[in-house]
PDB file of C-alpha atoms and ligand atoms in Angstrom:
ATOM      1  CA  UNK A 289     -23.585   5.152 -23.055  1.00 45.00           C
ATOM      2  CA  UNK A 290     -21.029   5.101 -20.298  1.00 49.00           C
ATOM      3  CA  UNK A 291     -17.640   6.731 -20.672  1.00 53.00           C
ATOM      4  CA  UNK A 292     -15.146   4.096 -21.713  1.00 56.00           C
ATOM      5  CA  UNK A 293     -11.566   3.951 -20.460  1.00 56.00           C
ATOM      6  CA  UNK A 294     -10.424   2.850 -23.892  1.00 69.00           C
ATOM      7  CA  UNK A 295     -11.874   0.884 -26.749  1.00 92.00           C
ATOM      8  CA  UNK A 296     -11.514  -2.518 -25.068  1.00 97.00           C
ATOM      9  CA  UNK A 297     -13.585  -3.916 -22.245  1.00 97.00           C
ATOM     10  CA  UNK A 298     -11.059  -6.737 -21.894  1.00 98.00           C
ATOM     11  CA  UNK A 299      -7.335  -6.964 -22.589  1.00 98.00           C
ATOM     12  CA  UNK A 300      -5.630 -10.291 -22.033  1.00 98.00           C
ATOM     13  CA  UNK A 301      -1.853  -9.969 -22.222  1.00 98.00           C
ATOM     14  CA  UNK A 302       0.606 -12.877 -22.259  1.00 98.00           C
ATOM     15  CA  UNK A 303      -1.610 -15.041 -20.101  1.00 98.00           C
ATOM     16  CA  UNK A 304      -0.162 -18.392 -19.024  1.00 98.00           C
ATOM     17  CA  UNK A 305      -1.386 -20.936 -16.553  1.00 98.00           C
ATOM     18  CA  UNK A 306       0.087 -24.219 -15.389  1.00 97.00           C
ATOM     19  CA  UNK A 307      -1.679 -26.736 -13.202  1.00 96.00           C
ATOM     20  CA  UNK A 308       0.577 -28.438 -10.709  1.00 91.00           C
ATOM     21  CA  UNK A 309       0.182 -32.146 -10.244  1.00 85.00           C
ATOM     22  CA  UNK A 310       1.971 -33.835  -7.400  1.00 84.00           C
ATOM     23  CA  UNK A 311       4.510 -36.373  -8.562  1.00 85.00           C
ATOM     24  CA  UNK A 312       3.878 -35.612 -12.247  1.00 85.00           C
ATOM     25  CA  UNK A 313       4.817 -32.911 -14.754  1.00 89.00           C
ATOM     26  CA  UNK A 314       2.874 -29.637 -14.631  1.00 91.00           C
ATOM     27  CA  UNK A 315       0.179 -29.131 -17.239  1.00 94.00           C
ATOM     28  CA  UNK A 316       0.696 -25.948 -19.223  1.00 96.00           C
ATOM     29  CA  UNK A 317      -3.004 -25.344 -19.896  1.00 98.00           C
ATOM     30  CA  UNK A 318      -2.609 -21.783 -21.240  1.00 98.00           C
ATOM     31  CA  UNK A 319       0.587 -20.663 -22.914  1.00 98.00           C
ATOM     32  CA  UNK A 320       1.204 -16.962 -23.605  1.00 98.00           C
ATOM     33  CA  UNK A 321      -2.283 -16.024 -24.759  1.00 98.00           C
ATOM     34  CA  UNK A 322      -3.135 -12.421 -25.740  1.00 98.00           C
ATOM     35  CA  UNK A 323      -6.337 -10.951 -27.172  1.00 98.00           C
ATOM     36  CA  UNK A 324      -8.626  -7.946 -26.739  1.00 98.00           C
ATOM     37  CA  UNK A 325     -12.402  -7.663 -26.712  1.00 98.00           C
ATOM     38  CA  UNK A 326     -14.061  -4.372 -27.598  1.00 97.00           C
ATOM     39  CA  UNK A 327     -17.140  -2.974 -25.892  1.00 95.00           C
ATOM     40  CA  UNK A 328     -20.226  -4.697 -27.323  1.00 92.00           C
ATOM     41  CA  UNK A 329     -18.232  -7.151 -29.410  1.00 95.00           C
ATOM     42  CA  UNK A 330     -18.963 -10.874 -29.612  1.00 96.00           C
ATOM     43  CA  UNK A 331     -15.621 -12.627 -29.521  1.00 98.00           C
ATOM     44  CA  UNK A 332     -15.363 -16.354 -30.184  1.00 98.00           C
ATOM     45  CA  UNK A 333     -12.793 -18.674 -28.634  1.00 98.00           C
ATOM     46  CA  UNK A 334     -12.621 -21.995 -30.451  1.00 97.00           C
ATOM     47  CA  UNK A 335     -10.545 -25.096 -29.949  1.00 95.00           C
ATOM     48  CA  UNK A 336     -10.865 -28.780 -29.210  1.00 94.00           C
ATOM     49  CA  UNK A 337     -11.461 -30.134 -25.747  1.00 95.00           C
ATOM     50  CA  UNK A 338      -8.384 -29.663 -23.568  1.00 96.00           C
ATOM     51  CA  UNK A 339      -6.990 -26.729 -25.557  1.00 97.00           C
ATOM     52  CA  UNK A 340      -7.234 -24.376 -22.550  1.00 98.00           C
ATOM     53  CA  UNK A 341     -10.422 -22.384 -23.274  1.00 98.00           C
ATOM     54  CA  UNK A 342     -12.079 -22.841 -19.882  1.00 97.00           C
ATOM     55  CA  UNK A 343      -8.841 -22.039 -18.096  1.00 98.00           C
ATOM     56  CA  UNK A 344      -8.754 -18.691 -19.935  1.00 98.00           C
ATOM     57  CA  UNK A 345     -12.401 -18.095 -18.934  1.00 98.00           C
ATOM     58  CA  UNK A 346     -11.702 -18.965 -15.303  1.00 97.00           C
ATOM     59  CA  UNK A 347      -8.745 -16.572 -15.194  1.00 98.00           C
ATOM     60  CA  UNK A 348     -10.930 -13.751 -16.586  1.00 98.00           C
ATOM     61  CA  UNK A 349     -13.599 -14.496 -13.950  1.00 97.00           C
ATOM     62  CA  UNK A 350     -10.945 -14.586 -11.178  1.00 97.00           C
ATOM     63  CA  UNK A 351     -11.899 -18.166 -10.394  1.00 96.00           C
ATOM     64  CA  UNK A 352      -8.257 -19.135 -10.803  1.00 96.00           C
ATOM     65  CA  UNK A 353      -5.172 -16.994 -10.522  1.00 97.00           C
ATOM     66  CA  UNK A 354      -2.991 -17.184 -13.626  1.00 97.00           C
ATOM     67  CA  UNK A 355       0.667 -18.181 -13.294  1.00 97.00           C
ATOM     68  CA  UNK A 356       1.767 -15.160 -15.354  1.00 98.00           C
ATOM     69  CA  UNK A 357       0.319 -12.418 -17.530  1.00 98.00           C
ATOM     70  CA  UNK A 358      -2.018  -9.496 -17.072  1.00 98.00           C
ATOM     71  CA  UNK A 359      -5.758  -9.108 -17.603  1.00 98.00           C
ATOM     72  CA  UNK A 360      -7.329  -5.648 -17.757  1.00 98.00           C
ATOM     73  CA  UNK A 361     -11.111  -5.415 -17.390  1.00 98.00           C
ATOM     74  CA  UNK A 362     -12.618  -1.984 -18.128  1.00 97.00           C
ATOM     75  CA  UNK A 363      -9.371  -0.319 -17.100  1.00 96.00           C
ATOM     76  CA  UNK A 364      -8.977  -2.439 -13.922  1.00 97.00           C
ATOM     77  CA  UNK A 365      -6.031  -4.798 -13.536  1.00 98.00           C
ATOM     78  CA  UNK A 366      -7.878  -7.949 -12.462  1.00 98.00           C
ATOM     79  CA  UNK A 367      -4.657  -9.890 -12.001  1.00 98.00           C
ATOM     80  CA  UNK A 368      -3.841  -7.565  -9.089  1.00 97.00           C
ATOM     81  CA  UNK A 369      -5.367  -8.672  -5.771  1.00 96.00           C
ATOM     82  CA  UNK A 370      -5.692  -5.127  -4.440  1.00 97.00           C
ATOM     83  CA  UNK A 371      -7.476  -3.874  -7.535  1.00 97.00           C
ATOM     84  CA  UNK A 372      -9.848  -6.855  -7.477  1.00 97.00           C
ATOM     85  CA  UNK A 373     -10.687  -6.076  -3.864  1.00 97.00           C
ATOM     86  CA  UNK A 374     -11.302  -2.381  -4.391  1.00 97.00           C
ATOM     87  CA  UNK A 375     -13.622  -3.017  -7.372  1.00 97.00           C
ATOM     88  CA  UNK A 376     -15.286  -6.129  -5.954  1.00 95.00           C
ATOM     89  CA  UNK A 377     -18.898  -5.097  -6.447  1.00 94.00           C
ATOM     90  CA  UNK A 378     -18.430  -3.732  -9.961  1.00 96.00           C
ATOM     91  CA  UNK A 379     -16.608  -6.910 -10.994  1.00 97.00           C
ATOM     92  CA  UNK A 380     -19.207  -9.156  -9.391  1.00 95.00           C
ATOM     93  CA  UNK A 381     -22.090  -7.406 -11.127  1.00 95.00           C
ATOM     94  CA  UNK A 382     -20.616  -6.666 -14.514  1.00 96.00           C
ATOM     95  CA  UNK A 383     -18.906  -9.963 -15.315  1.00 97.00           C
ATOM     96  CA  UNK A 384     -21.227 -12.938 -15.684  1.00 96.00           C
ATOM     97  CA  UNK A 385     -20.601 -16.486 -16.833  1.00 95.00           C
ATOM     98  CA  UNK A 386     -22.760 -19.255 -18.259  1.00 95.00           C
ATOM     99  CA  UNK A 387     -21.361 -22.782 -18.085  1.00 93.00           C
ATOM    100  CA  UNK A 388     -21.938 -25.719 -20.393  1.00 88.00           C
ATOM    101  CA  UNK A 389     -23.660 -27.817 -17.838  1.00 80.00           C
ATOM    102  CA  UNK A 390     -26.365 -26.026 -15.885  1.00 75.00           C
ATOM    103  CA  UNK A 391     -27.264 -29.284 -14.142  1.00 77.00           C
ATOM    104  CA  UNK A 392     -24.281 -28.722 -11.896  1.00 80.00           C
ATOM    105  CA  UNK A 393     -24.075 -24.911 -12.015  1.00 82.00           C
ATOM    106  CA  UNK A 394     -27.706 -24.289 -10.950  1.00 89.00           C
ATOM    107  CA  UNK A 395     -28.710 -25.261  -7.423  1.00 90.00           C
ATOM    108  CA  UNK A 396     -31.210 -28.079  -7.930  1.00 87.00           C
ATOM    109  CA  UNK A 397     -33.029 -27.371  -4.669  1.00 90.00           C
ATOM    110  CA  UNK A 398     -33.805 -23.747  -5.523  1.00 95.00           C
ATOM    111  CA  UNK A 399     -36.804 -22.480  -7.450  1.00 96.00           C
ATOM    112  CA  UNK A 400     -36.047 -20.896 -10.813  1.00 97.00           C
ATOM    113  CA  UNK A 401     -37.196 -17.482  -9.548  1.00 97.00           C
ATOM    114  CA  UNK A 402     -34.736 -17.662  -6.645  1.00 96.00           C
ATOM    115  CA  UNK A 403     -31.912 -18.820  -8.915  1.00 96.00           C
ATOM    116  CA  UNK A 404     -32.403 -15.769 -11.135  1.00 96.00           C
ATOM    117  CA  UNK A 405     -32.894 -13.458  -8.129  1.00 96.00           C
ATOM    118  CA  UNK A 406     -29.871 -14.679  -6.156  1.00 94.00           C
ATOM    119  CA  UNK A 407     -27.193 -12.414  -7.703  1.00 93.00           C
ATOM    120  CA  UNK A 408     -29.669  -9.496  -7.664  1.00 95.00           C
ATOM    121  CA  UNK A 409     -30.222 -10.031  -3.922  1.00 93.00           C
ATOM    122  CA  UNK A 410     -26.520 -10.368  -3.112  1.00 91.00           C
ATOM    123  CA  UNK A 411     -25.976  -7.000  -4.735  1.00 90.00           C
ATOM    124  CA  UNK A 412     -29.147  -5.361  -3.317  1.00 90.00           C
ATOM    125  CA  UNK A 413     -30.512  -4.450  -6.715  1.00 90.00           C
ATOM    126  CA  UNK A 414     -34.183  -4.328  -5.681  1.00 91.00           C
ATOM    127  CA  UNK A 415     -35.821  -2.827  -2.612  1.00 86.00           C
ATOM    128  CA  UNK A 416     -39.013  -4.883  -2.616  1.00 89.00           C
ATOM    129  CA  UNK A 417     -39.889  -8.500  -3.303  1.00 91.00           C
ATOM    130  CA  UNK A 418     -42.655  -7.398  -5.646  1.00 93.00           C
ATOM    131  CA  UNK A 419     -40.295  -5.352  -7.782  1.00 94.00           C
ATOM    132  CA  UNK A 420     -37.837  -8.263  -7.853  1.00 95.00           C
ATOM    133  CA  UNK A 421     -40.501 -10.806  -8.827  1.00 96.00           C
ATOM    134  CA  UNK A 422     -41.684  -8.563 -11.637  1.00 96.00           C
ATOM    135  CA  UNK A 423     -38.137  -8.260 -12.975  1.00 97.00           C
ATOM    136  CA  UNK A 424     -37.450 -11.997 -12.662  1.00 97.00           C
ATOM    137  CA  UNK A 425     -40.559 -12.796 -14.738  1.00 97.00           C
ATOM    138  CA  UNK A 426     -39.463 -10.220 -17.310  1.00 96.00           C
ATOM    139  CA  UNK A 427     -36.045 -11.881 -17.575  1.00 95.00           C
ATOM    140  CA  UNK A 428     -37.614 -15.345 -17.843  1.00 96.00           C
ATOM    141  CA  UNK A 429     -39.782 -14.122 -20.690  1.00 95.00           C
ATOM    142  CA  UNK A 430     -36.814 -12.531 -22.428  1.00 94.00           C
ATOM    143  CA  UNK A 431     -35.106 -15.908 -22.268  1.00 94.00           C
ATOM    144  CA  UNK A 432     -38.167 -17.536 -23.846  1.00 94.00           C
ATOM    145  CA  UNK A 433     -39.769 -19.058 -20.726  1.00 96.00           C
ATOM    146  CA  UNK A 434     -43.145 -18.003 -19.319  1.00 96.00           C
ATOM    147  CA  UNK A 435     -44.120 -17.207 -15.750  1.00 96.00           C
ATOM    148  CA  UNK A 436     -45.073 -20.810 -15.006  1.00 97.00           C
ATOM    149  CA  UNK A 437     -41.365 -21.671 -14.858  1.00 97.00           C
ATOM    150  CA  UNK A 438     -40.707 -19.324 -11.947  1.00 97.00           C
ATOM    151  CA  UNK A 439     -41.705 -21.790  -9.253  1.00 96.00           C
ATOM    152  CA  UNK A 440     -40.223 -24.914 -10.793  1.00 97.00           C
ATOM    153  CA  UNK A 441     -36.884 -26.443  -9.926  1.00 95.00           C
ATOM    154  CA  UNK A 442     -34.010 -27.232 -12.311  1.00 94.00           C
ATOM    155  CA  UNK A 443     -34.541 -31.015 -12.253  1.00 93.00           C
ATOM    156  CA  UNK A 444     -38.049 -30.463 -13.640  1.00 93.00           C
ATOM    157  CA  UNK A 445     -36.649 -28.767 -16.749  1.00 94.00           C
ATOM    158  CA  UNK A 446     -35.080 -29.950 -20.006  1.00 92.00           C
ATOM    159  CA  UNK A 447     -31.421 -29.175 -20.762  1.00 91.00           C
ATOM    160  CA  UNK A 448     -32.438 -26.346 -23.086  1.00 92.00           C
ATOM    161  CA  UNK A 449     -34.801 -24.849 -20.502  1.00 94.00           C
ATOM    162  CA  UNK A 450     -32.084 -25.010 -17.851  1.00 94.00           C
ATOM    163  CA  UNK A 451     -29.716 -23.115 -20.159  1.00 93.00           C
ATOM    164  CA  UNK A 452     -32.446 -20.514 -20.650  1.00 94.00           C
ATOM    165  CA  UNK A 453     -32.610 -20.094 -16.869  1.00 96.00           C
ATOM    166  CA  UNK A 454     -28.829 -19.644 -16.759  1.00 95.00           C
ATOM    167  CA  UNK A 455     -29.140 -17.064 -19.553  1.00 95.00           C
ATOM    168  CA  UNK A 456     -31.928 -15.208 -17.706  1.00 95.00           C
ATOM    169  CA  UNK A 457     -29.808 -15.163 -14.538  1.00 95.00           C
ATOM    170  CA  UNK A 458     -26.726 -13.857 -16.336  1.00 95.00           C
ATOM    171  CA  UNK A 459     -28.462 -11.209 -18.461  1.00 95.00           C
ATOM    172  CA  UNK A 460     -30.561 -10.181 -15.435  1.00 95.00           C
ATOM    173  CA  UNK A 461     -27.425  -8.644 -13.965  1.00 95.00           C
ATOM    174  CA  UNK A 462     -27.045  -6.445 -17.052  1.00 94.00           C
ATOM    175  CA  UNK A 463     -23.451  -7.578 -17.537  1.00 95.00           C
ATOM    176  CA  UNK A 464     -20.897  -5.594 -19.494  1.00 96.00           C
ATOM    177  CA  UNK A 465     -18.991  -8.793 -20.176  1.00 97.00           C
ATOM    178  CA  UNK A 466     -20.653 -12.164 -20.472  1.00 97.00           C
ATOM    179  CA  UNK A 467     -18.592 -15.313 -20.773  1.00 97.00           C
ATOM    180  CA  UNK A 468     -20.463 -18.227 -22.297  1.00 96.00           C
ATOM    181  CA  UNK A 469     -18.347 -21.360 -21.890  1.00 96.00           C
ATOM    182  CA  UNK A 470     -19.728 -23.876 -24.407  1.00 96.00           C
ATOM    183  CA  UNK A 471     -23.241 -22.948 -23.273  1.00 94.00           C
ATOM    184  CA  UNK A 472     -25.083 -24.992 -25.892  1.00 92.00           C
ATOM    185  CA  UNK A 473     -22.659 -27.873 -26.403  1.00 90.00           C
ATOM    186  CA  UNK A 474     -24.880 -30.410 -24.683  1.00 87.00           C
ATOM    187  CA  UNK A 475     -28.038 -29.436 -26.603  1.00 90.00           C
ATOM    188  CA  UNK A 476     -29.468 -30.851 -29.841  1.00 89.00           C
ATOM    189  CA  UNK A 477     -28.419 -29.121 -33.059  1.00 86.00           C
ATOM    190  CA  UNK A 478     -31.889 -27.619 -33.665  1.00 86.00           C
ATOM    191  CA  UNK A 479     -32.079 -26.194 -30.162  1.00 90.00           C
ATOM    192  CA  UNK A 480     -28.513 -24.881 -30.470  1.00 90.00           C
ATOM    193  CA  UNK A 481     -29.569 -22.667 -33.361  1.00 89.00           C
ATOM    194  CA  UNK A 482     -32.600 -21.360 -31.442  1.00 90.00           C
ATOM    195  CA  UNK A 483     -30.269 -20.479 -28.593  1.00 91.00           C
ATOM    196  CA  UNK A 484     -27.869 -18.699 -30.949  1.00 92.00           C
ATOM    197  CA  UNK A 485     -30.786 -16.550 -32.162  1.00 92.00           C
ATOM    198  CA  UNK A 486     -31.847 -15.847 -28.589  1.00 92.00           C
ATOM    199  CA  UNK A 487     -28.297 -14.824 -27.741  1.00 89.00           C
ATOM    200  CA  UNK A 488     -28.078 -12.414 -30.654  1.00 90.00           C
ATOM    201  CA  UNK A 489     -31.404 -10.892 -29.666  1.00 90.00           C
ATOM    202  CA  UNK A 490     -30.415 -10.467 -26.014  1.00 91.00           C
ATOM    203  CA  UNK A 491     -27.045  -9.067 -26.925  1.00 88.00           C
ATOM    204  CA  UNK A 492     -28.692  -6.369 -29.011  1.00 88.00           C
ATOM    205  CA  UNK A 493     -31.138  -5.552 -26.205  1.00 89.00           C
ATOM    206  CA  UNK A 494     -28.509  -5.424 -23.496  1.00 88.00           C
ATOM    207  CA  UNK A 495     -25.473  -3.826 -24.996  1.00 88.00           C
ATOM    208  CA  UNK A 496     -22.765  -6.123 -23.634  1.00 93.00           C
ATOM    209  CA  UNK A 497     -19.588  -7.797 -24.837  1.00 96.00           C
ATOM    210  CA  UNK A 498     -19.588 -11.590 -25.035  1.00 96.00           C
ATOM    211  CA  UNK A 499     -16.752 -14.099 -24.948  1.00 98.00           C
ATOM    212  CA  UNK A 500     -18.344 -17.086 -26.616  1.00 97.00           C
ATOM    213  CA  UNK A 501     -16.441 -20.340 -26.185  1.00 97.00           C
ATOM    214  CA  UNK A 502     -17.101 -23.365 -28.385  1.00 95.00           C
ATOM    215  CA  UNK A 503     -15.196 -26.462 -29.439  1.00 91.00           C
ATOM    216  CA  UNK A 504     -16.330 -26.167 -33.041  1.00 84.00           C
ATOM    217  CA  UNK A 505     -16.806 -23.187 -35.309  1.00 91.00           C
ATOM    218  CA  UNK A 506     -20.451 -23.705 -36.244  1.00 88.00           C
ATOM    219  CA  UNK A 507     -22.077 -21.342 -33.750  1.00 91.00           C
ATOM    220  CA  UNK A 508     -19.101 -18.984 -33.722  1.00 94.00           C
ATOM    221  CA  UNK A 509     -19.651 -18.420 -37.415  1.00 92.00           C
ATOM    222  CA  UNK A 510     -23.203 -17.197 -36.786  1.00 90.00           C
ATOM    223  CA  UNK A 511     -22.528 -15.259 -33.624  1.00 93.00           C
ATOM    224  CA  UNK A 512     -19.086 -13.775 -33.464  1.00 95.00           C
ATOM    225  CA  UNK A 513     -17.490 -10.662 -34.913  1.00 95.00           C
ATOM    226  CA  UNK A 514     -14.039 -12.020 -34.175  1.00 97.00           C
ATOM    227  CA  UNK A 515     -12.578 -15.400 -33.398  1.00 97.00           C
ATOM    228  CA  UNK A 516      -9.425 -16.749 -31.797  1.00 98.00           C
ATOM    229  CA  UNK A 517      -8.518 -20.377 -32.368  1.00 97.00           C
ATOM    230  CA  UNK A 518      -6.739 -22.188 -29.548  1.00 97.00           C
ATOM    231  CA  UNK A 519      -4.668 -25.332 -29.818  1.00 97.00           C
ATOM    232  CA  UNK A 520      -2.655 -26.850 -26.996  1.00 97.00           C
ATOM    233  CA  UNK A 521      -2.789 -23.724 -24.820  1.00 98.00           C
ATOM    234  CA  UNK A 522      -1.872 -21.267 -27.569  1.00 98.00           C
ATOM    235  CA  UNK A 523      -3.815 -19.005 -29.903  1.00 98.00           C
ATOM    236  CA  UNK A 524      -2.841 -20.163 -33.380  1.00 97.00           C
ATOM    237  CA  UNK A 525      -5.001 -17.715 -35.319  1.00 97.00           C
ATOM    238  CA  UNK A 526      -7.111 -14.652 -34.508  1.00 97.00           C
ATOM    239  CA  UNK A 527      -9.095 -12.233 -36.639  1.00 96.00           C
ATOM    240  CA  UNK A 528     -12.460 -11.286 -38.124  1.00 97.00           C
ATOM    241  CA  UNK A 529     -14.725 -14.323 -38.320  1.00 96.00           C
ATOM    242  CA  UNK A 530     -15.640 -13.832 -41.975  1.00 95.00           C
ATOM    243  CA  UNK A 531     -12.019 -13.397 -43.034  1.00 95.00           C
ATOM    244  CA  UNK A 532     -10.881 -16.475 -41.156  1.00 95.00           C
ATOM    245  CA  UNK A 533     -13.666 -18.548 -42.684  1.00 93.00           C
ATOM    246  CA  UNK A 534     -12.802 -17.340 -46.159  1.00 93.00           C
ATOM    247  CA  UNK A 535      -9.073 -17.825 -45.802  1.00 93.00           C
ATOM    248  CA  UNK A 536      -7.912 -19.767 -42.747  1.00 94.00           C
ATOM    249  CA  UNK A 537      -4.136 -19.530 -42.531  1.00 93.00           C
ATOM    250  CA  UNK A 538      -3.399 -22.184 -39.914  1.00 94.00           C
ATOM    251  CA  UNK A 539      -3.871 -25.905 -40.666  1.00 94.00           C
ATOM    252  CA  UNK A 540      -5.565 -26.397 -37.287  1.00 94.00           C
ATOM    253  CA  UNK A 541      -8.179 -23.741 -38.184  1.00 94.00           C
ATOM    254  CA  UNK A 542      -8.771 -25.508 -41.503  1.00 93.00           C
ATOM    255  CA  UNK A 543      -9.289 -28.735 -39.625  1.00 92.00           C
ATOM    256  CA  UNK A 544     -11.884 -27.111 -37.354  1.00 91.00           C
ATOM    257  CA  UNK A 545     -13.698 -25.572 -40.329  1.00 91.00           C
ATOM    258  CA  UNK A 546     -13.759 -28.956 -42.090  1.00 89.00           C
ATOM    259  CA  UNK A 547     -15.213 -30.490 -38.930  1.00 85.00           C
ATOM    260  CA  UNK A 548     -18.312 -28.249 -39.015  1.00 85.00           C
ATOM    261  CA  UNK A 549     -21.330 -30.484 -39.461  1.00 75.00           C
ATOM    262  CA  UNK A 550     -23.265 -30.048 -42.695  1.00 68.00           C
ATOM    263  CA  UNK A 551     -26.527 -28.189 -41.942  1.00 63.00           C
ATOM    264  CA  UNK A 552     -29.665 -30.295 -41.695  1.00 58.00           C
ATOM    265  CA  UNK A 553     -31.314 -28.434 -44.565  1.00 56.00           C
ATOM    266  CA  UNK A 554     -28.951 -30.294 -46.886  1.00 48.00           C
ATOM    267  CA  UNK A 555     -30.503 -33.595 -45.817  1.00 47.00           C
ATOM    268  CA  UNK A 556     -33.671 -35.056 -47.278  1.00 47.00           C
TER     269      UNK A 556
HETATM  270  N1  ADP B 354      -8.137 -28.162 -12.200  1.00 93.36           N
HETATM  271  C1  ADP B 354      -7.285 -28.737 -13.036  1.00 93.36           C
HETATM  272  N2  ADP B 354      -6.238 -29.465 -12.590  1.00 93.36           N
HETATM  273  C2  ADP B 354      -5.365 -30.028 -13.447  1.00 93.36           C
HETATM  274  N3  ADP B 354      -5.447 -29.923 -14.786  1.00 93.36           N
HETATM  275  C3  ADP B 354      -6.453 -29.203 -15.291  1.00 93.36           C
HETATM  276  C4  ADP B 354      -7.431 -28.572 -14.455  1.00 93.36           C
HETATM  277  N4  ADP B 354      -8.321 -27.928 -15.256  1.00 93.36           N
HETATM  278  C5  ADP B 354      -7.913 -28.141 -16.514  1.00 93.36           C
HETATM  279  N5  ADP B 354      -6.806 -28.911 -16.540  1.00 93.36           N
HETATM  280  C6  ADP B 354      -6.081 -29.320 -17.755  1.00 93.36           C
HETATM  281  O1  ADP B 354      -5.721 -28.162 -18.477  1.00 93.36           O
HETATM  282  C7  ADP B 354      -5.875 -28.371 -19.871  1.00 93.36           C
HETATM  283  C8  ADP B 354      -6.839 -27.346 -20.437  1.00 93.36           C
HETATM  284  O2  ADP B 354      -8.124 -27.581 -19.893  1.00 93.36           O
HETATM  285  P1  ADP B 354      -9.377 -26.647 -20.168  1.00 93.36           P
HETATM  286  O3  ADP B 354      -8.981 -25.240 -19.955  1.00 93.36           O
HETATM  287  O4  ADP B 354     -10.518 -27.162 -19.374  1.00 93.36           O
HETATM  288  O5  ADP B 354      -9.621 -26.880 -21.738  1.00 93.36           O
HETATM  289  P2  ADP B 354     -10.954 -26.719 -22.619  1.00 93.36           P
HETATM  290  O6  ADP B 354     -11.904 -25.835 -21.885  1.00 93.36           O
HETATM  291  O7  ADP B 354     -10.459 -26.131 -23.911  1.00 93.36           O
HETATM  292  O8  ADP B 354     -11.493 -28.095 -22.817  1.00 93.36           O
HETATM  293  C9  ADP B 354      -6.299 -29.807 -20.043  1.00 93.36           C
HETATM  294  O9  ADP B 354      -5.165 -30.582 -20.285  1.00 93.36           O
HETATM  295  C10 ADP B 354      -6.926 -30.131 -18.702  1.00 93.36           C
HETATM  296  O10 ADP B 354      -6.827 -31.506 -18.437  1.00 93.36           O
HETATM  297 MG1   MG B 355     -13.916 -26.165 -21.343  1.00 93.36          MG
END
């Protein structure tokens, strides 16, 4: 166990972000959002499409710079350019993200082994190619794919297999914080549940915190210790997943709970 700066790996304080559109009104995508994620916690962020979830994720990954607010990652102020610069390597290695659509996030001309190895190479994790190859195969297997996938390319894989590659790549970096932005939204319901199980397994093996983003509450219910519900750029409700499911206090949360599809086992 490493020595922690506090109990939270991530503290998001009063985060707001507006997109500027020339000739039109600005879009206030994120409006005064605050939440904390503890070390090793799985935190769910739910909300319909357009509610601002990905914008929050992109601010945490330093892909976009928020208009206002502060984000602390492991004691580092990642809304401060100087601090980002002086902790560049740590931030690059420890924060990983998986996107919904791996068709566009994985380079289709690269072999799977190289896709998984790329961040390891950038950060000089392994001295020899042999060591690296061995590790890449290990990560593939952890993600439920065998060695034969190593030399294939993304377009030769199914959507579920591509997400497994993205998972192997992200967990291969041994992240302390993994952001999964609707990672299984484009997969069939049955495969979604397999992926949820895989995620739980990997999380236990790897000891990391996860920000799991989803538009509905189905997978969040299985996966997450805590959940925040976003609507129109704001968090309308936040708390322990079980408590929120038992007694949602906001009408929007109730609506999302009612929208959860009935499990297939109920069908004949
Ligand atoms: N790059 C962008 N430029 C302009 N508007 C954007 C951009 N990205 C997102 N938005 C807008 O910000 C709002 C929140 O989007 P997003 O964070 O992607 O929501 P979600 O991930 O919950 O679907 C939406 O109204 C969306 O259209
Ligand atoms: Mg999104």
